[in-house]
Tab-separated table of C-alpha atoms in Angstrom:
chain	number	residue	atom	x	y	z
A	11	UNK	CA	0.000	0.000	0.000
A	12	UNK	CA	2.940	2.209	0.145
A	13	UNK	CA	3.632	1.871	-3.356
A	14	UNK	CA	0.005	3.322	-4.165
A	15	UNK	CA	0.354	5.624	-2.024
A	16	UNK	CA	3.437	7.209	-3.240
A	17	UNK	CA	1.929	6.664	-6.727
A	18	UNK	CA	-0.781	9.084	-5.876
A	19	UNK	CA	1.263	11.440	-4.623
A	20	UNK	CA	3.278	11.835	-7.529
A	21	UNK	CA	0.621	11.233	-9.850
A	22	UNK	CA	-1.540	14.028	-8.592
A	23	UNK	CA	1.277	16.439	-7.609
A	24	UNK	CA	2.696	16.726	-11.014
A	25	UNK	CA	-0.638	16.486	-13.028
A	26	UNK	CA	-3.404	18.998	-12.985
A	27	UNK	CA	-6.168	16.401	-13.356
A	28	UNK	CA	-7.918	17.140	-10.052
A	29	UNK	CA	-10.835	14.844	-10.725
A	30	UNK	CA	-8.140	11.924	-11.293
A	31	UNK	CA	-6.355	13.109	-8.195
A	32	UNK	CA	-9.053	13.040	-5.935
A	33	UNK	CA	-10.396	9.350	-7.178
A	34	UNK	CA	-6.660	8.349	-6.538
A	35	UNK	CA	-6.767	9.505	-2.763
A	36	UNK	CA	-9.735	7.972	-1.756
A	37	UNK	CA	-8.415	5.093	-3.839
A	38	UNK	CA	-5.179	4.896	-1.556
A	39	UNK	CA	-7.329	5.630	2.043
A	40	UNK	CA	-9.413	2.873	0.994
A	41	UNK	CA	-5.766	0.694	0.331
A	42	UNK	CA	-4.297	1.488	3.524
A	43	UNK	CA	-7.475	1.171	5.269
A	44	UNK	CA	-7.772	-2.389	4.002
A	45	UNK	CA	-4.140	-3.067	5.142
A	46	UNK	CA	-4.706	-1.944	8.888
A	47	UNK	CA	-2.832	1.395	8.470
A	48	UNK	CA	-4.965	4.011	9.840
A	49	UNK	CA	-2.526	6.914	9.549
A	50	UNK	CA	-2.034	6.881	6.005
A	51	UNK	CA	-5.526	6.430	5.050
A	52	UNK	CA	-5.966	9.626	6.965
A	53	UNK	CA	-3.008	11.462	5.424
A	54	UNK	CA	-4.504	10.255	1.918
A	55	UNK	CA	-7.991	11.610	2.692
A	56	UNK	CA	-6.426	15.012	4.074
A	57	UNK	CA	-5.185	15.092	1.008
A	58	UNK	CA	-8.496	14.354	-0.811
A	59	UNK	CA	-9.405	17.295	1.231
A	60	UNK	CA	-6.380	19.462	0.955
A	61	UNK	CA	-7.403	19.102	-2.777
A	62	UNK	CA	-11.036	20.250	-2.558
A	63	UNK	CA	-10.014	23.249	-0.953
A	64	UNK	CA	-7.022	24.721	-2.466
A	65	UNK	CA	-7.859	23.385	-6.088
A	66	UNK	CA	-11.432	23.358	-6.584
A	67	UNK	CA	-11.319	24.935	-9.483
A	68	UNK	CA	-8.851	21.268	-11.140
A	69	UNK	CA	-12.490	20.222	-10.581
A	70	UNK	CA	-15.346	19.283	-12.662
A	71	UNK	CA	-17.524	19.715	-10.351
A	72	UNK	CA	-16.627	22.164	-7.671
A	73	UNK	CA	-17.410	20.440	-3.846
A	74	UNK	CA	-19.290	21.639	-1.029
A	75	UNK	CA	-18.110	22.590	2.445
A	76	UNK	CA	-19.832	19.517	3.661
A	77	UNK	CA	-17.343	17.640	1.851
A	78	UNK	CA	-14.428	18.563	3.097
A	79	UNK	CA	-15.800	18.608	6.446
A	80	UNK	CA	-16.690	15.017	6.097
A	81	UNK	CA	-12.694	13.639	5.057
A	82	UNK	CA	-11.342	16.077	7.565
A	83	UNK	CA	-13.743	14.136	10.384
A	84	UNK	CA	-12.624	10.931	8.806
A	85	UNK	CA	-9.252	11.022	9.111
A	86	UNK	CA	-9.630	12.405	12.620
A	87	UNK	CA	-11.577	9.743	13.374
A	88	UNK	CA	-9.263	7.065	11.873
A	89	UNK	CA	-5.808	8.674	12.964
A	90	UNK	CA	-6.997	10.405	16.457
A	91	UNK	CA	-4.150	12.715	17.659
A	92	UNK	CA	-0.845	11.674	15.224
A	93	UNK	CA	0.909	14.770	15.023
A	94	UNK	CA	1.467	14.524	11.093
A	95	UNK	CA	-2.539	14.271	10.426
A	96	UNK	CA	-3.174	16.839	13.053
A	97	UNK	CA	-0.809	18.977	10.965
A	98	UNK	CA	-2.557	17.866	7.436
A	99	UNK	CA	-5.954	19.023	9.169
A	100	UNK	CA	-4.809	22.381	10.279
A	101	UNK	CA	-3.377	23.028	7.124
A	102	UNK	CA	-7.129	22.357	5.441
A	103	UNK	CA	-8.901	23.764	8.228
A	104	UNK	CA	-6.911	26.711	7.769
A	105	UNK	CA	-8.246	27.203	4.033
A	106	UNK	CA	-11.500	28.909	2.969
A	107	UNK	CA	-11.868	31.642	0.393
A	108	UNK	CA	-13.569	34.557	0.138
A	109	UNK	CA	-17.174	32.868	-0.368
A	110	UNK	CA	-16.866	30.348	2.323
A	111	UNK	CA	-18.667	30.426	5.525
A	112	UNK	CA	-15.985	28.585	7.314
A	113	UNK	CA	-14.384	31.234	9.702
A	114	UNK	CA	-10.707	29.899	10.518
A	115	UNK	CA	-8.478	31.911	12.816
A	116	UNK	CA	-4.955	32.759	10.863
A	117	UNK	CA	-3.671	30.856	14.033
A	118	UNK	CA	-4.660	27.489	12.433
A	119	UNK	CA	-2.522	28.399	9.807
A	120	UNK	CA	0.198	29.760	12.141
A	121	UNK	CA	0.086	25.816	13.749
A	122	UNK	CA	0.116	23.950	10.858
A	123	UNK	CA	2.691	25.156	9.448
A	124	UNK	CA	4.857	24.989	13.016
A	125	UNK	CA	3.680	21.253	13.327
A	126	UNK	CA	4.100	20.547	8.962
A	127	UNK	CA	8.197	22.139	10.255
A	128	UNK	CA	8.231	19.928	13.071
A	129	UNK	CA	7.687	16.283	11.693
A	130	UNK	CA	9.576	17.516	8.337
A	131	UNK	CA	7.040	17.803	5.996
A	132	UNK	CA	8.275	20.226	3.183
A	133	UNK	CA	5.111	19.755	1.251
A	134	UNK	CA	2.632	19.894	3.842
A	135	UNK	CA	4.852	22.942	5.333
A	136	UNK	CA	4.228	24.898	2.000
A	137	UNK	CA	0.810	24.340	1.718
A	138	UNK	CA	0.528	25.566	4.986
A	139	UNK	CA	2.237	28.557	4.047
A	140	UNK	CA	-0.088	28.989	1.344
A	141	UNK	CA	-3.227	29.324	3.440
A	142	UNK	CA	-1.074	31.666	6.016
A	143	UNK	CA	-0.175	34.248	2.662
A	144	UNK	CA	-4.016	33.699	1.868
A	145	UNK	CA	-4.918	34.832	5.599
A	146	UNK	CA	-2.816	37.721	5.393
A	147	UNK	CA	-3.532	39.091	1.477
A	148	UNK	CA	-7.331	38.985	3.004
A	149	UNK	CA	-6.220	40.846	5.972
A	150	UNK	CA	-5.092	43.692	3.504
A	151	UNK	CA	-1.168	42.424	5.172
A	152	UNK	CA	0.600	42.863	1.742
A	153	UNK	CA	4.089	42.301	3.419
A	154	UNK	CA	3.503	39.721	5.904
A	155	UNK	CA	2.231	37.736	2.510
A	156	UNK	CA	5.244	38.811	0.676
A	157	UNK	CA	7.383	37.517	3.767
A	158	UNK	CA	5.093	34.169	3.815
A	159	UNK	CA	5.714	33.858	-0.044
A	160	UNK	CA	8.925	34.268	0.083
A	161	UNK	CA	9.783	32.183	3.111
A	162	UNK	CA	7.628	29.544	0.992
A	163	UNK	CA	10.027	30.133	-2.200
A	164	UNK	CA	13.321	29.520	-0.052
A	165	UNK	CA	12.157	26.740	1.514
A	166	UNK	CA	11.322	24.750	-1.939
A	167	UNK	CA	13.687	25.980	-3.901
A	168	UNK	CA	16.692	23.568	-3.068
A	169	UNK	CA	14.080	20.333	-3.822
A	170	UNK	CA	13.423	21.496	-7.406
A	171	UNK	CA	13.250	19.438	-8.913
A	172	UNK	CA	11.150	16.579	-7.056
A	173	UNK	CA	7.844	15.328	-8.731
A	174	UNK	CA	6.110	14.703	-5.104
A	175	UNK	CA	6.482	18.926	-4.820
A	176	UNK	CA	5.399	19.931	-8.244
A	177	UNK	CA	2.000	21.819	-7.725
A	178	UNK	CA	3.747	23.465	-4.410
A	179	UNK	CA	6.343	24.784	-6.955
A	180	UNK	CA	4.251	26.660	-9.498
A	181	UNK	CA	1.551	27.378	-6.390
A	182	UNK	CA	4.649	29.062	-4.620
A	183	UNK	CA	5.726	31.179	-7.823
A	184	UNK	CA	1.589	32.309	-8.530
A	185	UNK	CA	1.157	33.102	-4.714
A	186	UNK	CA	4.482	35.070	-4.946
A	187	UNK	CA	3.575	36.849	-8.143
A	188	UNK	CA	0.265	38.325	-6.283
């Protein structure tokens, strides 16, 4: 099941085929679940989620809030308090555009990407950083985002290239560019 999962990972990190992405995900939670391990079915349906909210729009059809809700409470329920899901939920929880009703405290953000450092997760750490420059551009905080987006920059720019971190990279460059 680790083989699928890091499958997925590349597969939907360097491909812009969120509908294929997201099938894939629930794909590999449903693999790991079936092999006893709880943790990375929860990672993969954080990322199922991480997906619906940060790329809706690689989406056919764009989710609802419920959606997300419901793989965030999944992978809580499956992984209870494993500091790397914890992280992968923060970093979600943390997300919500300008149309969505879900009111997230930039301090979520602030955490997940302080627990994403902590367990040495680059690419949960930038997506993390992502939702923290989204926080602050809606704040009207044009240079804490620059900081963020550059903080984001140097801290993928030794990987390039590595296939698992390919959305992150051109993510990082269009958050930058704002």
């Amino acid at each position: 099941h680790a083989a699928v999962a890091g499958a997925v990972d590349r597969c939907s990190a360097s491909s812009l085929a969120g509908d294929d992405a997201l099938r894939l995900f629930r794909t590999s939670a449903e693999a790991s679940r079936r092999t006893g391990d709880q943790r990375a079915a929860a990672l993969s349906l954080t990322r199922a989620a991480e997906l619906l909210d940060r790329s809706s729009g690689l989406l056919a059809d764009p989710p609802d809030v419920a959606t997300i809700g419901d793989l965030i409470a999944e992978a809580r329920n499956l992984a209870g308090d494993d500091p790397h899901v914890e992280a992968a939920i923060l970093a979600v929880e943390a997300g919500g555009g300008v149309d969505d009703p879900r009111p997230y405290p930039r301090a979520d953000a602030s955490r997940a990407v302080e627990l994403a450092r902590q367990i040495g997760d680059v690419r949960l750490e930038s997506a993390a950083l992502d939702q923290l420059t989204v926080h602050e551009l809606s704040r009207g905080d044009i240079r804490a985002a620059a900081t963020t987006s550059i903080q984001r920059t140097e801290l993928l720019a030794p990987l390039m290239p590595r296939t698992e971190l390919a959305f992150e990279y051109s993510d990082a460059l269009h958050m930058a560019a704002l």
